């Protein structure tokens, strides 16, 4: 068990550019979550997958955001035409998908949009 | 649907006790507690289910009052390692939201020697 891995750890981009983040969950976990966290706030839900199926997207997630989880393994989160308001820590978490189960979080990708 | 945590910040001396509260306006299926240190991932502490149970982990325990939709985290004889930001995550347990957590804004705990 190597834990949840996220890459890159840090990303600095210019406004208007596209960025993509990757998350590798714990191998046997079939549920994968994306959260966003800004300074002084708790993690804010963005979307989640059960295997390769995207079950829910937050209303906070604009059309510029898209997430995929091909083959139910790793996941990517893409932000198109980044804005300064997108600057945040993007956290990925995974679980077995059973009721009352804890989430295992990755260390996150810190995005700074200049 | 975001739970409300209080207080926002706590400063303690080593060995002192603290209580962190989490309340929701929605009926809860479970409450999760996580601790996050600066620059690190949130780490799971415990889950509390409906039924008002109380759980303990070393000198950290928690209770869940489902009638009031409230949970409290108790830190006894705090240690330096307890410093960090504590988040409660609530699970509404309805249909597709089962397993999806809503997190509070966090309580920043600082323990001084």
PDB file of C-alpha atoms in Angstrom:
ATOM      1  CA  UNK A   1       0.000   0.000   0.000  1.00  0.00           C
ATOM      2  CA  UNK A   2       1.802   3.076  -1.264  1.00  0.00           C
ATOM      3  CA  UNK A   3      -1.018   5.482  -0.493  1.00  0.00           C
ATOM      4  CA  UNK A   4      -2.733   7.970  -2.782  1.00  0.00           C
ATOM      5  CA  UNK A   5      -0.305   9.674  -5.122  1.00  0.00           C
ATOM      6  CA  UNK A   6      -0.856  13.027  -6.803  1.00  0.00           C
ATOM      7  CA  UNK A   7       1.208  14.739  -9.462  1.00  0.00           C
ATOM      8  CA  UNK A   8       2.476  17.341  -9.783  1.00  0.00           C
ATOM      9  CA  UNK A   9       2.832  18.623  -6.206  1.00  0.00           C
ATOM     10  CA  UNK A  10       2.940  22.210  -7.402  1.00  0.00           C
ATOM     11  CA  UNK A  11       1.790  23.884 -10.607  1.00  0.00           C
ATOM     12  CA  UNK A  12       2.229  27.510 -11.539  1.00  0.00           C
ATOM     13  CA  UNK A  13       0.451  28.659 -14.666  1.00  0.00           C
ATOM     14  CA  UNK A  14      -0.631  31.820 -16.402  1.00  0.00           C
ATOM     15  CA  UNK A  15      -4.256  32.799 -16.589  1.00  0.00           C
ATOM     16  CA  UNK A  16      -5.907  31.287 -19.647  1.00  0.00           C
ATOM     17  CA  UNK A  17      -3.691  28.224 -19.813  1.00  0.00           C
ATOM     18  CA  UNK A  18      -4.945  24.650 -19.436  1.00  0.00           C
ATOM     19  CA  UNK A  19      -3.655  22.416 -16.652  1.00  0.00           C
ATOM     20  CA  UNK A  20      -4.054  18.717 -15.897  1.00  0.00           C
ATOM     21  CA  UNK A  21      -3.514  16.936 -12.598  1.00  0.00           C
ATOM     22  CA  UNK A  22      -3.183  13.220 -12.019  1.00  0.00           C
ATOM     23  CA  UNK A  23      -4.254  11.058  -9.094  1.00  0.00           C
ATOM     24  CA  UNK A  24      -3.273   7.430  -8.516  1.00  0.00           C
ATOM     25  CA  UNK A  25      -5.515   5.928  -5.821  1.00  0.00           C
ATOM     26  CA  UNK A  26      -4.742   2.978  -3.611  1.00  0.00           C
ATOM     27  CA  UNK A  27      -4.880   0.042  -6.015  1.00  0.00           C
ATOM     28  CA  UNK A  28      -7.855  -1.872  -4.645  1.00  0.00           C
ATOM     29  CA  UNK A  29      -9.978   1.238  -4.069  1.00  0.00           C
ATOM     30  CA  UNK A  30     -12.871   1.601  -6.468  1.00  0.00           C
ATOM     31  CA  UNK A  31     -14.079   5.015  -5.328  1.00  0.00           C
ATOM     32  CA  UNK A  32     -12.133   8.178  -6.093  1.00  0.00           C
ATOM     33  CA  UNK A  33     -12.919  11.737  -5.014  1.00  0.00           C
ATOM     34  CA  UNK A  34     -11.650  15.164  -6.017  1.00  0.00           C
ATOM     35  CA  UNK A  35     -11.791  18.001  -3.509  1.00  0.00           C
ATOM     36  CA  UNK A  36     -10.579  21.591  -3.653  1.00  0.00           C
ATOM     37  CA  UNK A  37      -9.190  23.404  -0.625  1.00  0.00           C
ATOM     38  CA  UNK A  38      -8.412  27.098  -0.296  1.00  0.00           C
ATOM     39  CA  UNK A  39      -6.541  28.738   2.542  1.00  0.00           C
ATOM     40  CA  UNK A  40      -8.477  28.609   5.789  1.00  0.00           C
ATOM     41  CA  UNK A  41     -11.224  26.421   4.403  1.00  0.00           C
ATOM     42  CA  UNK A  42     -12.116  22.770   4.587  1.00  0.00           C
ATOM     43  CA  UNK A  43     -11.978  20.479   1.565  1.00  0.00           C
ATOM     44  CA  UNK A  44     -14.786  21.295  -0.864  1.00  0.00           C
ATOM     45  CA  UNK A  45     -16.271  18.451  -2.896  1.00  0.00           C
ATOM     46  CA  UNK A  46     -15.822  18.617  -6.672  1.00  0.00           C
ATOM     47  CA  UNK A  47     -16.652  15.200  -8.107  1.00  0.00           C
ATOM     48  CA  UNK A  48     -16.327  11.476  -7.514  1.00  0.00           C
ATOM     49  CA  UNK A  49     -16.098   8.186  -9.365  1.00  0.00           C
ATOM     50  CA  UNK A  50     -17.216   4.657  -8.681  1.00  0.00           C
ATOM     51  CA  UNK A  51     -14.764   2.694 -10.819  1.00  0.00           C
ATOM     52  CA  UNK A  52     -14.831   4.498 -14.182  1.00  0.00           C
ATOM     53  CA  UNK A  53     -18.300   6.012 -13.732  1.00  0.00           C
ATOM     54  CA  UNK A  54     -18.497   9.639 -12.670  1.00  0.00           C
ATOM     55  CA  UNK A  55     -21.368   9.633 -10.154  1.00  0.00           C
ATOM     56  CA  UNK A  56     -21.695  13.276  -9.258  1.00  0.00           C
ATOM     57  CA  UNK A  57     -20.314  16.692 -10.062  1.00  0.00           C
ATOM     58  CA  UNK A  58     -20.633  19.628  -7.725  1.00  0.00           C
ATOM     59  CA  UNK A  59     -22.581  22.622  -8.985  1.00  0.00           C
ATOM     60  CA  UNK A  60     -19.441  24.572  -8.109  1.00  0.00           C
ATOM     61  CA  UNK A  61     -17.625  22.798 -10.924  1.00  0.00           C
ATOM     62  CA  UNK A  62     -17.858  24.958 -14.013  1.00  0.00           C
ATOM     63  CA  UNK A  63     -17.720  23.668 -17.579  1.00  0.00           C
ATOM     64  CA  UNK A  64     -14.025  24.489 -17.590  1.00  0.00           C
ATOM     65  CA  UNK A  65     -13.407  21.558 -15.260  1.00  0.00           C
ATOM     66  CA  UNK A  66     -13.453  17.986 -16.452  1.00  0.00           C
ATOM     67  CA  UNK A  67     -12.425  14.781 -14.734  1.00  0.00           C
ATOM     68  CA  UNK A  68     -11.886  11.305 -16.072  1.00  0.00           C
ATOM     69  CA  UNK A  69     -11.054   7.929 -14.678  1.00  0.00           C
ATOM     70  CA  UNK A  70     -10.398   5.637 -17.614  1.00  0.00           C
ATOM     71  CA  UNK A  71     -10.485   1.939 -16.772  1.00  0.00           C
ATOM     72  CA  UNK A  72     -11.291   2.775 -13.173  1.00  0.00           C
ATOM     73  CA  UNK A  73      -7.672   3.234 -12.181  1.00  0.00           C
ATOM     74  CA  UNK A  74      -5.940   6.634 -12.109  1.00  0.00           C
ATOM     75  CA  UNK A  75      -7.878   9.851 -12.576  1.00  0.00           C
ATOM     76  CA  UNK A  76      -7.125  13.173 -14.222  1.00  0.00           C
ATOM     77  CA  UNK A  77      -8.609  16.563 -13.467  1.00  0.00           C
ATOM     78  CA  UNK A  78      -8.292  19.158 -16.225  1.00  0.00           C
ATOM     79  CA  UNK A  79      -8.961  22.851 -15.894  1.00  0.00           C
ATOM     80  CA  UNK A  80      -9.279  24.772 -19.131  1.00  0.00           C
ATOM     81  CA  UNK A  81      -8.710  28.515 -19.491  1.00  0.00           C
ATOM     82  CA  UNK A  82      -7.564  28.857 -15.898  1.00  0.00           C
ATOM     83  CA  UNK A  83      -8.604  31.880 -13.847  1.00  0.00           C
ATOM     84  CA  UNK A  84      -6.982  33.364 -10.753  1.00  0.00           C
ATOM     85  CA  UNK A  85      -9.907  32.081  -8.700  1.00  0.00           C
ATOM     86  CA  UNK A  86      -8.877  28.534  -9.569  1.00  0.00           C
ATOM     87  CA  UNK A  87      -5.789  28.896  -7.367  1.00  0.00           C
ATOM     88  CA  UNK A  88      -6.174  26.288  -4.635  1.00  0.00           C
ATOM     89  CA  UNK A  89      -4.975  22.931  -3.359  1.00  0.00           C
ATOM     90  CA  UNK A  90      -6.596  20.112  -5.318  1.00  0.00           C
ATOM     91  CA  UNK A  91      -6.927  16.986  -3.198  1.00  0.00           C
ATOM     92  CA  UNK A  92      -7.662  13.477  -4.344  1.00  0.00           C
ATOM     93  CA  UNK A  93      -8.989  10.792  -2.026  1.00  0.00           C
ATOM     94  CA  UNK A  94      -9.933   7.161  -2.447  1.00  0.00           C
ATOM     95  CA  UNK A  95     -11.829   4.456  -0.598  1.00  0.00           C
ATOM     96  CA  UNK A  96     -13.249   0.991  -1.070  1.00  0.00           C
ATOM     97  CA  UNK A  97     -16.674   2.555  -1.534  1.00  0.00           C
ATOM     98  CA  UNK A  98     -18.300   0.827   1.398  1.00  0.00           C
ATOM     99  CA  UNK A  99     -20.602   2.586   3.820  1.00  0.00           C
ATOM    100  CA  UNK A 100     -18.997   4.353   6.772  1.00  0.00           C
ATOM    101  CA  UNK A 101     -15.543   4.061   5.350  1.00  0.00           C
ATOM    102  CA  UNK A 102     -12.694   6.494   5.785  1.00  0.00           C
ATOM    103  CA  UNK A 103     -11.108   8.409   2.952  1.00  0.00           C
ATOM    104  CA  UNK A 104      -7.410   8.184   2.194  1.00  0.00           C
ATOM    105  CA  UNK A 105      -6.163  11.548   0.932  1.00  0.00           C
ATOM    106  CA  UNK A 106      -3.219  12.342  -1.284  1.00  0.00           C
ATOM    107  CA  UNK A 107      -0.900  15.238  -0.507  1.00  0.00           C
ATOM    108  CA  UNK A 108      -2.571  17.372  -3.149  1.00  0.00           C
ATOM    109  CA  UNK A 109      -1.555  19.538  -6.078  1.00  0.00           C
ATOM    110  CA  UNK A 110      -1.093  23.218  -5.243  1.00  0.00           C
ATOM    111  CA  UNK A 111      -2.195  25.322  -8.220  1.00  0.00           C
ATOM    112  CA  UNK A 112      -1.196  28.963  -8.544  1.00  0.00           C
ATOM    113  CA  UNK A 113      -2.683  30.934 -11.417  1.00  0.00           C
ATOM    114  CA  UNK A 114      -0.807  34.160 -12.151  1.00  0.00           C
TER     115      UNK A 114
ATOM    116  CA  UNK B   1     -24.923  21.509   3.786  1.00  0.00           C
ATOM    117  CA  UNK B   2     -21.490  22.440   5.109  1.00  0.00           C
ATOM    118  CA  UNK B   3     -21.240  21.720   8.847  1.00  0.00           C
ATOM    119  CA  UNK B   4     -20.266  24.485  11.243  1.00  0.00           C
ATOM    120  CA  UNK B   5     -17.223  24.000  13.444  1.00  0.00           C
ATOM    121  CA  UNK B   6     -16.341  25.858  16.619  1.00  0.00           C
ATOM    122  CA  UNK B   7     -14.109  27.293  17.820  1.00  0.00           C
ATOM    123  CA  UNK B   8     -12.130  28.468  14.797  1.00  0.00           C
ATOM    124  CA  UNK B   9      -8.867  28.280  16.716  1.00  0.00           C
ATOM    125  CA  UNK B  10      -7.573  26.914  20.010  1.00  0.00           C
ATOM    126  CA  UNK B  11      -4.231  27.527  21.704  1.00  0.00           C
ATOM    127  CA  UNK B  12      -3.194  25.129  24.448  1.00  0.00           C
ATOM    128  CA  UNK B  13      -0.289  24.290  26.694  1.00  0.00           C
ATOM    129  CA  UNK B  14       0.915  20.715  26.585  1.00  0.00           C
ATOM    130  CA  UNK B  15      -1.226  18.611  28.901  1.00  0.00           C
ATOM    131  CA  UNK B  16      -4.361  20.748  28.635  1.00  0.00           C
ATOM    132  CA  UNK B  17      -7.686  19.553  27.272  1.00  0.00           C
ATOM    133  CA  UNK B  18      -9.735  20.846  24.342  1.00  0.00           C
ATOM    134  CA  UNK B  19     -13.156  20.294  22.789  1.00  0.00           C
ATOM    135  CA  UNK B  20     -14.009  20.919  19.145  1.00  0.00           C
ATOM    136  CA  UNK B  21     -17.633  21.003  18.054  1.00  0.00           C
ATOM    137  CA  UNK B  22     -19.303  20.260  14.744  1.00  0.00           C
ATOM    138  CA  UNK B  23     -22.964  20.873  13.984  1.00  0.00           C
ATOM    139  CA  UNK B  24     -25.150  20.403  10.944  1.00  0.00           C
ATOM    140  CA  UNK B  25     -28.531  21.680   9.863  1.00  0.00           C
ATOM    141  CA  UNK B  26     -29.158  18.382   8.052  1.00  0.00           C
ATOM    142  CA  UNK B  27     -29.895  14.936   9.474  1.00  0.00           C
ATOM    143  CA  UNK B  28     -26.623  13.055   9.559  1.00  0.00           C
ATOM    144  CA  UNK B  29     -25.764   9.469   8.773  1.00  0.00           C
ATOM    145  CA  UNK B  30     -22.255   9.678  10.155  1.00  0.00           C
ATOM    146  CA  UNK B  31     -19.548  12.107  11.180  1.00  0.00           C
ATOM    147  CA  UNK B  32     -15.872  11.748  10.259  1.00  0.00           C
ATOM    148  CA  UNK B  33     -12.963  13.552  11.911  1.00  0.00           C
ATOM    149  CA  UNK B  34      -9.673  14.320  10.147  1.00  0.00           C
ATOM    150  CA  UNK B  35      -6.517  16.161  11.159  1.00  0.00           C
ATOM    151  CA  UNK B  36      -4.360  18.064   8.693  1.00  0.00           C
ATOM    152  CA  UNK B  37      -0.889  19.399   9.362  1.00  0.00           C
ATOM    153  CA  UNK B  38       0.454  22.270   7.316  1.00  0.00           C
ATOM    154  CA  UNK B  39       1.365  21.176   3.796  1.00  0.00           C
ATOM    155  CA  UNK B  40       0.202  17.613   4.361  1.00  0.00           C
ATOM    156  CA  UNK B  41      -2.821  15.513   3.471  1.00  0.00           C
ATOM    157  CA  UNK B  42      -5.755  15.231   5.885  1.00  0.00           C
ATOM    158  CA  UNK B  43      -5.399  12.113   8.024  1.00  0.00           C
ATOM    159  CA  UNK B  44      -8.345  10.092   9.276  1.00  0.00           C
ATOM    160  CA  UNK B  45      -9.001  10.032  13.033  1.00  0.00           C
ATOM    161  CA  UNK B  46     -12.375   8.329  13.504  1.00  0.00           C
ATOM    162  CA  UNK B  47     -15.924   7.781  12.241  1.00  0.00           C
ATOM    163  CA  UNK B  48     -19.039   8.053  14.378  1.00  0.00           C
ATOM    164  CA  UNK B  49     -22.292   6.493  13.301  1.00  0.00           C
ATOM    165  CA  UNK B  50     -25.902   7.138  14.184  1.00  0.00           C
ATOM    166  CA  UNK B  51     -26.740   5.870  17.649  1.00  0.00           C
ATOM    167  CA  UNK B  52     -24.912   8.407  19.775  1.00  0.00           C
ATOM    168  CA  UNK B  53     -21.859   6.263  20.177  1.00  0.00           C
ATOM    169  CA  UNK B  54     -18.633   7.559  21.561  1.00  0.00           C
ATOM    170  CA  UNK B  55     -15.297   6.465  20.224  1.00  0.00           C
ATOM    171  CA  UNK B  56     -11.785   6.822  21.502  1.00  0.00           C
ATOM    172  CA  UNK B  57      -8.346   6.706  20.039  1.00  0.00           C
ATOM    173  CA  UNK B  58      -5.485   7.096  22.482  1.00  0.00           C
ATOM    174  CA  UNK B  59      -6.378  10.347  24.290  1.00  0.00           C
ATOM    175  CA  UNK B  60      -8.653  11.592  21.518  1.00  0.00           C
ATOM    176  CA  UNK B  61     -12.325  10.672  21.685  1.00  0.00           C
ATOM    177  CA  UNK B  62     -15.535  11.861  20.081  1.00  0.00           C
ATOM    178  CA  UNK B  63     -19.278  11.720  20.520  1.00  0.00           C
ATOM    179  CA  UNK B  64     -22.193  12.014  18.113  1.00  0.00           C
ATOM    180  CA  UNK B  65     -25.653  13.240  19.088  1.00  0.00           C
ATOM    181  CA  UNK B  66     -27.804  12.399  16.081  1.00  0.00           C
ATOM    182  CA  UNK B  67     -30.869  14.141  17.507  1.00  0.00           C
ATOM    183  CA  UNK B  68     -29.030  17.425  17.636  1.00  0.00           C
ATOM    184  CA  UNK B  69     -26.934  16.657  14.531  1.00  0.00           C
ATOM    185  CA  UNK B  70     -23.841  17.484  16.533  1.00  0.00           C
ATOM    186  CA  UNK B  71     -20.501  15.884  17.155  1.00  0.00           C
ATOM    187  CA  UNK B  72     -17.725  16.826  19.540  1.00  0.00           C
ATOM    188  CA  UNK B  73     -14.057  15.875  19.465  1.00  0.00           C
ATOM    189  CA  UNK B  74     -12.298  15.668  22.843  1.00  0.00           C
ATOM    190  CA  UNK B  75      -8.534  15.981  23.123  1.00  0.00           C
ATOM    191  CA  UNK B  76      -7.256  15.030  26.564  1.00  0.00           C
ATOM    192  CA  UNK B  77      -3.829  15.869  27.961  1.00  0.00           C
ATOM    193  CA  UNK B  78      -2.802  17.364  24.636  1.00  0.00           C
ATOM    194  CA  UNK B  79       0.591  16.633  23.153  1.00  0.00           C
ATOM    195  CA  UNK B  80       2.708  18.732  20.796  1.00  0.00           C
ATOM    196  CA  UNK B  81       1.854  16.269  18.022  1.00  0.00           C
ATOM    197  CA  UNK B  82      -1.822  17.188  18.291  1.00  0.00           C
ATOM    198  CA  UNK B  83      -1.177  20.546  16.629  1.00  0.00           C
ATOM    199  CA  UNK B  84      -2.894  20.901  13.286  1.00  0.00           C
ATOM    200  CA  UNK B  85      -6.243  21.734  11.753  1.00  0.00           C
ATOM    201  CA  UNK B  86      -9.140  19.467  12.642  1.00  0.00           C
ATOM    202  CA  UNK B  87     -11.977  18.970  10.192  1.00  0.00           C
ATOM    203  CA  UNK B  88     -15.282  17.257  10.665  1.00  0.00           C
ATOM    204  CA  UNK B  89     -16.828  15.676   7.604  1.00  0.00           C
ATOM    205  CA  UNK B  90     -20.510  14.870   7.582  1.00  0.00           C
ATOM    206  CA  UNK B  91     -22.245  12.193   5.572  1.00  0.00           C
ATOM    207  CA  UNK B  92     -25.921  12.617   4.787  1.00  0.00           C
ATOM    208  CA  UNK B  93     -26.365   9.043   3.682  1.00  0.00           C
ATOM    209  CA  UNK B  94     -29.024   9.561   1.049  1.00  0.00           C
ATOM    210  CA  UNK B  95     -28.822   7.795  -2.276  1.00  0.00           C
ATOM    211  CA  UNK B  96     -25.887   8.868  -4.354  1.00  0.00           C
ATOM    212  CA  UNK B  97     -24.512  11.120  -1.643  1.00  0.00           C
ATOM    213  CA  UNK B  98     -23.744   8.105   0.524  1.00  0.00           C
ATOM    214  CA  UNK B  99     -19.997   8.126   1.122  1.00  0.00           C
ATOM    215  CA  UNK B 100     -19.614  11.733   0.041  1.00  0.00           C
ATOM    216  CA  UNK B 101     -18.439  14.051   2.813  1.00  0.00           C
ATOM    217  CA  UNK B 102     -19.162  17.727   3.455  1.00  0.00           C
ATOM    218  CA  UNK B 103     -16.327  19.270   5.444  1.00  0.00           C
ATOM    219  CA  UNK B 104     -16.425  22.122   7.935  1.00  0.00           C
ATOM    220  CA  UNK B 105     -14.012  25.058   7.751  1.00  0.00           C
ATOM    221  CA  UNK B 106     -11.742  23.524  10.335  1.00  0.00           C
ATOM    222  CA  UNK B 107     -10.449  24.286  13.823  1.00  0.00           C
ATOM    223  CA  UNK B 108      -6.791  25.222  14.091  1.00  0.00           C
ATOM    224  CA  UNK B 109      -5.249  23.698  17.216  1.00  0.00           C
ATOM    225  CA  UNK B 110      -1.851  24.868  18.453  1.00  0.00           C
ATOM    226  CA  UNK B 111      -0.155  23.136  21.373  1.00  0.00           C
ATOM    227  CA  UNK B 112       2.773  24.899  23.039  1.00  0.00           C
ATOM    228  CA  UNK B 113       5.349  23.219  25.281  1.00  0.00           C
TER     229      UNK B 113
END
